[in-house]
């Protein structure tokens, strides 16, 4: 019984750390105030990079939409880094005012594609904007970056939001992204910390990004390695909430599972690799870096919520002295955290229906815990532009 109580206490403390950490930043996010930046004359030059692996289904639409910027054409160029594209797609791209860099690797990764592009692209731009193959910038996106990129800002994350919510999985994915925006971007910014980066929808100084990418050869989760290298240099990562990049959300259960497997594998890998450096950086006063390692210690949001819904009643009805009251408190606090982090526009009947998919999504995600081995050593591609599928 004593051993059981000790194990229960350890689990309780870990889950409690998760819940309290997220609650603190969720509450802070409520006090986030969007800074105002006066509109400036267009002057910043942008290299818009679109690394694309087998993106034939969506790249033409992506290019067409992203050429609709209100920003002057002579101040930005779009580069499609085309990895394993069909010849007919490459031919079609020639009709548009974009530049195509063809690449081919034995083992493709986003980092390889970006670094290859940097070998070719002339260093005449002020900033790089990094997009995924399915990402669409709002028409005023580059103008908003132009207004914000002052005072030597080296890197910022724009507001990536859902392009589609047409299936339950797409809607849940969209809500999850907005929760992360609230907690890990707005909440952190409100307390003076760096905002978290995502894999796309970010802008960085051209030379700065080129130099730091040359040191990155990650297979999966390159954005995590990028974050750590930036924070180790004590460079702040900013968040521009009102600059929107629309991102295609996964529509099918199998794609959802594979995507989450890739994310979870990368999180575990970079936590194991950098845990002790996080402790060292904490003692050196690099709180941003230490906080980032704490983020990597967190259980994914869906797994945390699902685990609490399972563990709490089991402990409560077992009749054993295993801190049942504490588990109930944690469950309630976690629900409150998520509730205040979800934008009001998602409180709809469609969301209520999507919530019914959560148990299946939880078990799909949970099964990934047993499939992590080797997942970060190979490129796991997320298909885009697939036909709609009902969960």
Short mmCIF file of N, CA and C in Angstrom, two decimals, residues 252-372:
data_model
loop_
_atom_site.label_atom_id
_atom_site.label_comp_id
_atom_site.label_asym_id
_atom_site.label_seq_id
_atom_site.Cartn_x
_atom_site.Cartn_y
_atom_site.Cartn_z
N UNK A 252 -8.82 13.51 -41.24
CA UNK A 252 -9.03 12.08 -41.06
C UNK A 252 -8.33 11.58 -39.81
N UNK A 253 -8.86 10.50 -39.25
CA UNK A 253 -8.32 9.94 -38.02
C UNK A 253 -6.89 9.46 -38.19
N UNK A 254 -6.59 8.78 -39.31
CA UNK A 254 -5.25 8.23 -39.49
C UNK A 254 -4.21 9.33 -39.66
N UNK A 255 -4.59 10.41 -40.35
CA UNK A 255 -3.67 11.53 -40.51
C UNK A 255 -3.45 12.22 -39.17
N UNK A 256 -4.53 12.38 -38.40
CA UNK A 256 -4.45 12.95 -37.06
C UNK A 256 -3.47 12.15 -36.20
N UNK A 257 -3.58 10.83 -36.24
CA UNK A 257 -2.73 9.96 -35.43
C UNK A 257 -1.26 10.09 -35.83
N UNK A 258 -0.98 10.06 -37.12
CA UNK A 258 0.40 10.15 -37.58
C UNK A 258 1.02 11.50 -37.27
N UNK A 259 0.23 12.56 -37.43
CA UNK A 259 0.73 13.90 -37.13
C UNK A 259 1.09 14.02 -35.66
N UNK A 260 0.20 13.55 -34.79
CA UNK A 260 0.46 13.63 -33.36
C UNK A 260 1.62 12.74 -32.94
N UNK A 261 1.78 11.62 -33.61
CA UNK A 261 2.92 10.75 -33.32
C UNK A 261 4.23 11.47 -33.61
N UNK A 262 4.27 12.18 -34.74
CA UNK A 262 5.46 12.95 -35.10
C UNK A 262 5.74 14.03 -34.08
N UNK A 263 4.71 14.76 -33.68
CA UNK A 263 4.88 15.83 -32.70
C UNK A 263 5.36 15.29 -31.36
N UNK A 264 4.73 14.23 -30.88
CA UNK A 264 5.06 13.68 -29.57
C UNK A 264 6.47 13.12 -29.56
N UNK A 265 6.85 12.46 -30.65
CA UNK A 265 8.20 11.91 -30.75
C UNK A 265 9.24 13.02 -30.69
N UNK A 266 9.00 14.11 -31.40
CA UNK A 266 9.93 15.24 -31.39
C UNK A 266 10.01 15.86 -30.00
N UNK A 267 8.89 15.98 -29.33
CA UNK A 267 8.87 16.56 -27.99
C UNK A 267 9.70 15.73 -27.02
N UNK A 268 9.51 14.43 -27.04
CA UNK A 268 10.26 13.54 -26.15
C UNK A 268 11.74 13.59 -26.48
N UNK A 269 12.06 13.59 -27.76
CA UNK A 269 13.46 13.60 -28.20
C UNK A 269 14.18 14.84 -27.69
N UNK A 270 13.58 16.01 -27.89
CA UNK A 270 14.26 17.25 -27.50
C UNK A 270 14.25 17.47 -26.00
N UNK A 271 13.28 16.90 -25.30
CA UNK A 271 13.30 16.95 -23.84
C UNK A 271 14.48 16.14 -23.30
N UNK A 272 14.62 14.92 -23.78
CA UNK A 272 15.72 14.06 -23.32
C UNK A 272 17.07 14.67 -23.66
N UNK A 273 17.16 15.25 -24.82
CA UNK A 273 18.43 15.80 -25.29
C UNK A 273 18.83 17.07 -24.55
N UNK A 274 17.85 17.85 -24.09
CA UNK A 274 18.16 19.18 -23.56
C UNK A 274 17.73 19.41 -22.11
N UNK A 275 17.27 18.37 -21.43
CA UNK A 275 16.76 18.53 -20.07
C UNK A 275 17.81 19.15 -19.15
N UNK A 276 19.01 18.61 -19.16
CA UNK A 276 20.03 19.09 -18.22
C UNK A 276 20.56 20.47 -18.62
N UNK A 277 20.57 20.76 -19.90
CA UNK A 277 20.96 22.12 -20.31
C UNK A 277 19.92 23.13 -19.85
N UNK A 278 18.66 22.69 -19.73
CA UNK A 278 17.61 23.55 -19.20
C UNK A 278 17.87 23.93 -17.76
N UNK A 279 18.34 22.95 -16.98
CA UNK A 279 18.68 23.23 -15.58
C UNK A 279 19.86 24.20 -15.51
N UNK A 280 20.86 23.95 -16.35
CA UNK A 280 22.04 24.83 -16.38
C UNK A 280 21.65 26.26 -16.76
N UNK A 281 20.83 26.40 -17.79
CA UNK A 281 20.40 27.73 -18.24
C UNK A 281 19.58 28.44 -17.18
N UNK A 282 18.83 27.68 -16.39
CA UNK A 282 18.05 28.27 -15.30
C UNK A 282 18.97 28.94 -14.29
N UNK A 283 20.06 28.26 -13.96
CA UNK A 283 21.01 28.83 -13.00
C UNK A 283 21.77 30.02 -13.58
N UNK A 284 21.85 30.09 -14.90
CA UNK A 284 22.47 31.25 -15.54
C UNK A 284 21.48 32.39 -15.75
N UNK A 285 20.25 32.19 -15.30
CA UNK A 285 19.25 33.24 -15.41
C UNK A 285 18.54 33.30 -16.75
N UNK A 286 18.70 32.25 -17.56
CA UNK A 286 18.02 32.21 -18.86
C UNK A 286 16.66 31.54 -18.66
N UNK A 287 15.72 32.31 -18.13
CA UNK A 287 14.42 31.75 -17.75
C UNK A 287 13.58 31.35 -18.96
N UNK A 288 13.77 32.04 -20.07
CA UNK A 288 13.05 31.66 -21.29
C UNK A 288 13.40 30.24 -21.72
N UNK A 289 14.68 29.92 -21.69
CA UNK A 289 15.14 28.59 -22.10
C UNK A 289 14.62 27.54 -21.12
N UNK A 290 14.74 27.83 -19.83
CA UNK A 290 14.27 26.88 -18.82
C UNK A 290 12.77 26.65 -18.94
N UNK A 291 12.03 27.72 -19.21
CA UNK A 291 10.58 27.59 -19.39
C UNK A 291 10.26 26.72 -20.61
N UNK A 292 11.07 26.84 -21.65
CA UNK A 292 10.84 26.03 -22.85
C UNK A 292 11.01 24.54 -22.54
N UNK A 293 11.99 24.20 -21.74
CA UNK A 293 12.18 22.81 -21.34
C UNK A 293 10.99 22.33 -20.51
N UNK A 294 10.47 23.22 -19.67
CA UNK A 294 9.26 22.87 -18.90
C UNK A 294 8.09 22.59 -19.84
N UNK A 295 7.99 23.35 -20.92
CA UNK A 295 6.92 23.09 -21.90
C UNK A 295 7.06 21.70 -22.50
N UNK A 296 8.30 21.29 -22.77
CA UNK A 296 8.52 19.97 -23.35
C UNK A 296 8.22 18.85 -22.35
N UNK A 297 8.15 19.19 -21.08
CA UNK A 297 7.80 18.20 -20.05
C UNK A 297 6.30 17.98 -19.95
N UNK A 298 5.53 18.86 -20.57
CA UNK A 298 4.08 18.78 -20.46
C UNK A 298 3.51 17.62 -21.27
N UNK A 299 2.50 16.98 -20.70
CA UNK A 299 1.72 15.98 -21.42
C UNK A 299 0.90 16.71 -22.48
N UNK A 300 0.75 16.18 -23.69
CA UNK A 300 -0.12 16.83 -24.68
C UNK A 300 -1.52 17.08 -24.11
N UNK A 301 -2.13 18.17 -24.54
CA UNK A 301 -3.39 18.62 -23.96
C UNK A 301 -4.47 17.55 -23.95
N UNK A 302 -4.63 16.86 -25.07
CA UNK A 302 -5.67 15.84 -25.18
C UNK A 302 -5.39 14.66 -24.25
N UNK A 303 -4.13 14.25 -24.17
CA UNK A 303 -3.77 13.13 -23.29
C UNK A 303 -3.96 13.51 -21.82
N UNK A 304 -3.65 14.75 -21.49
CA UNK A 304 -3.83 15.21 -20.11
C UNK A 304 -5.30 15.20 -19.72
N UNK A 305 -6.14 15.76 -20.57
CA UNK A 305 -7.57 15.80 -20.28
C UNK A 305 -8.15 14.40 -20.19
N UNK A 306 -7.83 13.55 -21.16
CA UNK A 306 -8.35 12.19 -21.16
C UNK A 306 -7.89 11.39 -19.96
N UNK A 307 -6.62 11.56 -19.59
CA UNK A 307 -6.08 10.84 -18.43
C UNK A 307 -6.79 11.26 -17.15
N UNK A 308 -7.05 12.56 -17.02
CA UNK A 308 -7.76 13.04 -15.83
C UNK A 308 -9.17 12.48 -15.76
N UNK A 309 -9.84 12.38 -16.89
CA UNK A 309 -11.20 11.82 -16.91
C UNK A 309 -11.21 10.33 -16.57
N UNK A 310 -10.11 9.65 -16.81
CA UNK A 310 -10.03 8.23 -16.48
C UNK A 310 -9.56 8.02 -15.04
N UNK A 311 -8.48 8.71 -14.66
CA UNK A 311 -7.88 8.48 -13.35
C UNK A 311 -8.78 8.96 -12.21
N UNK A 312 -9.40 10.13 -12.37
CA UNK A 312 -10.17 10.72 -11.27
C UNK A 312 -11.29 9.80 -10.76
N UNK A 313 -12.18 9.29 -11.60
CA UNK A 313 -13.22 8.38 -11.07
C UNK A 313 -12.66 7.06 -10.56
N UNK A 314 -11.59 6.57 -11.19
CA UNK A 314 -10.98 5.31 -10.72
C UNK A 314 -10.48 5.47 -9.29
N UNK A 315 -9.77 6.56 -9.05
CA UNK A 315 -9.25 6.82 -7.70
C UNK A 315 -10.38 7.08 -6.72
N UNK A 316 -11.36 7.86 -7.14
CA UNK A 316 -12.46 8.23 -6.25
C UNK A 316 -13.27 7.02 -5.81
N UNK A 317 -13.59 6.13 -6.75
CA UNK A 317 -14.45 4.99 -6.42
C UNK A 317 -13.68 3.78 -5.93
N UNK A 318 -12.35 3.86 -5.93
CA UNK A 318 -11.57 2.72 -5.43
C UNK A 318 -11.65 2.59 -3.92
N UNK A 319 -11.95 3.72 -3.27
CA UNK A 319 -12.03 3.69 -1.81
C UNK A 319 -10.67 3.72 -1.15
N UNK A 320 -9.61 3.81 -1.94
CA UNK A 320 -8.25 3.83 -1.39
C UNK A 320 -7.83 5.28 -1.12
N UNK A 321 -6.98 5.47 -0.11
CA UNK A 321 -6.52 6.83 0.23
C UNK A 321 -5.47 7.33 -0.76
N UNK A 322 -5.91 7.60 -1.98
CA UNK A 322 -4.97 7.98 -3.05
C UNK A 322 -5.24 9.40 -3.54
N UNK A 323 -5.53 10.30 -2.59
CA UNK A 323 -5.65 11.71 -2.90
C UNK A 323 -6.79 12.00 -3.88
N UNK A 324 -7.93 11.37 -3.67
CA UNK A 324 -9.04 11.51 -4.62
C UNK A 324 -9.52 12.96 -4.74
N UNK A 325 -9.54 13.69 -3.64
CA UNK A 325 -9.99 15.09 -3.69
C UNK A 325 -9.08 15.93 -4.57
N UNK A 326 -7.78 15.66 -4.48
CA UNK A 326 -6.82 16.42 -5.28
C UNK A 326 -7.03 16.15 -6.77
N UNK A 327 -7.35 14.91 -7.11
CA UNK A 327 -7.59 14.57 -8.52
C UNK A 327 -8.83 15.29 -9.05
N UNK A 328 -9.85 15.39 -8.23
CA UNK A 328 -11.06 16.11 -8.65
C UNK A 328 -10.75 17.58 -8.90
N UNK A 329 -9.96 18.18 -8.01
CA UNK A 329 -9.58 19.58 -8.17
C UNK A 329 -8.80 19.78 -9.47
N UNK A 330 -7.86 18.88 -9.74
CA UNK A 330 -7.06 19.00 -10.96
C UNK A 330 -7.92 18.87 -12.22
N UNK A 331 -8.88 17.95 -12.19
CA UNK A 331 -9.78 17.79 -13.33
C UNK A 331 -10.57 19.07 -13.58
N UNK A 332 -11.11 19.64 -12.52
CA UNK A 332 -11.90 20.88 -12.64
C UNK A 332 -11.03 22.03 -13.15
N UNK A 333 -9.82 22.15 -12.59
CA UNK A 333 -8.92 23.23 -13.02
C UNK A 333 -8.51 23.07 -14.48
N UNK A 334 -8.30 21.83 -14.91
CA UNK A 334 -7.93 21.60 -16.30
C UNK A 334 -9.06 21.98 -17.25
N UNK A 335 -10.28 21.65 -16.86
CA UNK A 335 -11.44 22.02 -17.68
C UNK A 335 -11.57 23.54 -17.75
N UNK A 336 -11.36 24.21 -16.62
CA UNK A 336 -11.41 25.68 -16.59
C UNK A 336 -10.33 26.27 -17.50
N UNK A 337 -9.13 25.71 -17.42
CA UNK A 337 -8.02 26.17 -18.26
C UNK A 337 -8.37 26.12 -19.74
N UNK A 338 -8.91 24.98 -20.16
CA UNK A 338 -9.26 24.82 -21.57
C UNK A 338 -10.42 25.73 -21.96
N UNK A 339 -11.38 25.86 -21.05
CA UNK A 339 -12.58 26.66 -21.35
C UNK A 339 -12.23 28.13 -21.58
N UNK A 340 -11.32 28.67 -20.77
CA UNK A 340 -10.97 30.09 -20.93
C UNK A 340 -9.98 30.31 -22.07
N UNK A 341 -9.40 29.22 -22.59
CA UNK A 341 -8.43 29.35 -23.67
C UNK A 341 -9.06 29.20 -25.05
N UNK A 342 -10.27 28.66 -25.11
CA UNK A 342 -10.94 28.45 -26.39
C UNK A 342 -11.67 29.74 -26.79
N UNK A 343 -11.41 30.27 -27.98
CA UNK A 343 -12.13 31.47 -28.44
C UNK A 343 -13.63 31.25 -28.47
N UNK A 344 -14.39 32.29 -28.18
CA UNK A 344 -15.85 32.18 -28.06
C UNK A 344 -16.51 31.70 -29.35
N UNK A 345 -15.88 31.96 -30.50
CA UNK A 345 -16.51 31.56 -31.77
C UNK A 345 -16.63 30.04 -31.92
N UNK A 346 -15.89 29.30 -31.07
CA UNK A 346 -15.95 27.84 -31.16
C UNK A 346 -17.02 27.24 -30.26
N UNK A 347 -17.71 28.06 -29.50
CA UNK A 347 -18.79 27.53 -28.65
C UNK A 347 -20.05 27.41 -29.50
N UNK A 348 -20.12 26.33 -30.26
CA UNK A 348 -21.21 26.10 -31.21
C UNK A 348 -21.71 24.67 -31.11
N UNK A 349 -22.81 24.42 -31.79
CA UNK A 349 -23.36 23.06 -31.85
C UNK A 349 -22.40 22.13 -32.58
N UNK A 350 -21.69 22.66 -33.57
CA UNK A 350 -20.72 21.84 -34.30
C UNK A 350 -19.60 21.36 -33.37
N UNK A 351 -19.17 22.25 -32.47
CA UNK A 351 -18.13 21.86 -31.51
C UNK A 351 -18.66 20.81 -30.55
N UNK A 352 -19.90 20.98 -30.10
CA UNK A 352 -20.50 19.99 -29.20
C UNK A 352 -20.52 18.61 -29.84
N UNK A 353 -20.79 18.58 -31.12
CA UNK A 353 -20.79 17.31 -31.84
C UNK A 353 -19.36 16.76 -31.96
N UNK A 354 -18.40 17.65 -32.21
CA UNK A 354 -17.01 17.23 -32.34
C UNK A 354 -16.46 16.66 -31.04
N UNK A 355 -16.95 17.18 -29.92
CA UNK A 355 -16.50 16.70 -28.61
C UNK A 355 -16.77 15.20 -28.46
N UNK A 356 -17.80 14.71 -29.13
CA UNK A 356 -18.11 13.29 -29.07
C UNK A 356 -17.00 12.44 -29.69
N UNK A 357 -16.17 13.08 -30.50
CA UNK A 357 -15.05 12.38 -31.14
C UNK A 357 -13.83 12.30 -30.22
N UNK A 358 -13.84 13.07 -29.13
CA UNK A 358 -12.67 13.14 -28.25
C UNK A 358 -12.21 11.79 -27.72
N UNK A 359 -13.12 10.90 -27.26
CA UNK A 359 -12.63 9.61 -26.76
C UNK A 359 -11.83 8.83 -27.79
N UNK A 360 -12.32 8.79 -29.03
CA UNK A 360 -11.58 8.08 -30.08
C UNK A 360 -10.24 8.77 -30.34
N UNK A 361 -10.27 10.11 -30.41
CA UNK A 361 -9.03 10.86 -30.64
C UNK A 361 -8.03 10.61 -29.51
N UNK A 362 -8.54 10.52 -28.28
CA UNK A 362 -7.67 10.26 -27.13
C UNK A 362 -6.97 8.91 -27.27
N UNK A 363 -7.72 7.88 -27.59
CA UNK A 363 -7.12 6.54 -27.68
C UNK A 363 -6.18 6.42 -28.88
N UNK A 364 -6.48 7.14 -29.97
CA UNK A 364 -5.54 7.17 -31.09
C UNK A 364 -4.23 7.82 -30.66
N UNK A 365 -4.35 8.93 -29.94
CA UNK A 365 -3.17 9.65 -29.46
C UNK A 365 -2.44 8.80 -28.42
N UNK A 366 -3.19 8.18 -27.52
CA UNK A 366 -2.59 7.36 -26.47
C UNK A 366 -1.79 6.20 -27.06
N UNK A 367 -2.31 5.61 -28.13
CA UNK A 367 -1.61 4.48 -28.76
C UNK A 367 -0.26 4.91 -29.32
N UNK A 368 -0.11 6.21 -29.60
CA UNK A 368 1.17 6.70 -30.11
C UNK A 368 2.29 6.58 -29.09
N UNK A 369 1.93 6.52 -27.80
CA UNK A 369 2.95 6.39 -26.77
C UNK A 369 3.76 5.11 -26.94
N UNK A 370 3.18 4.13 -27.61
CA UNK A 370 3.84 2.85 -27.81
C UNK A 370 4.45 2.73 -29.21
N UNK A 371 4.42 3.84 -29.96
CA UNK A 371 4.94 3.82 -31.33
C UNK A 371 5.98 4.92 -31.56
N UNK A 372 6.60 5.39 -30.49
CA UNK A 372 7.50 6.52 -30.62
C UNK A 372 8.89 6.12 -31.10
#
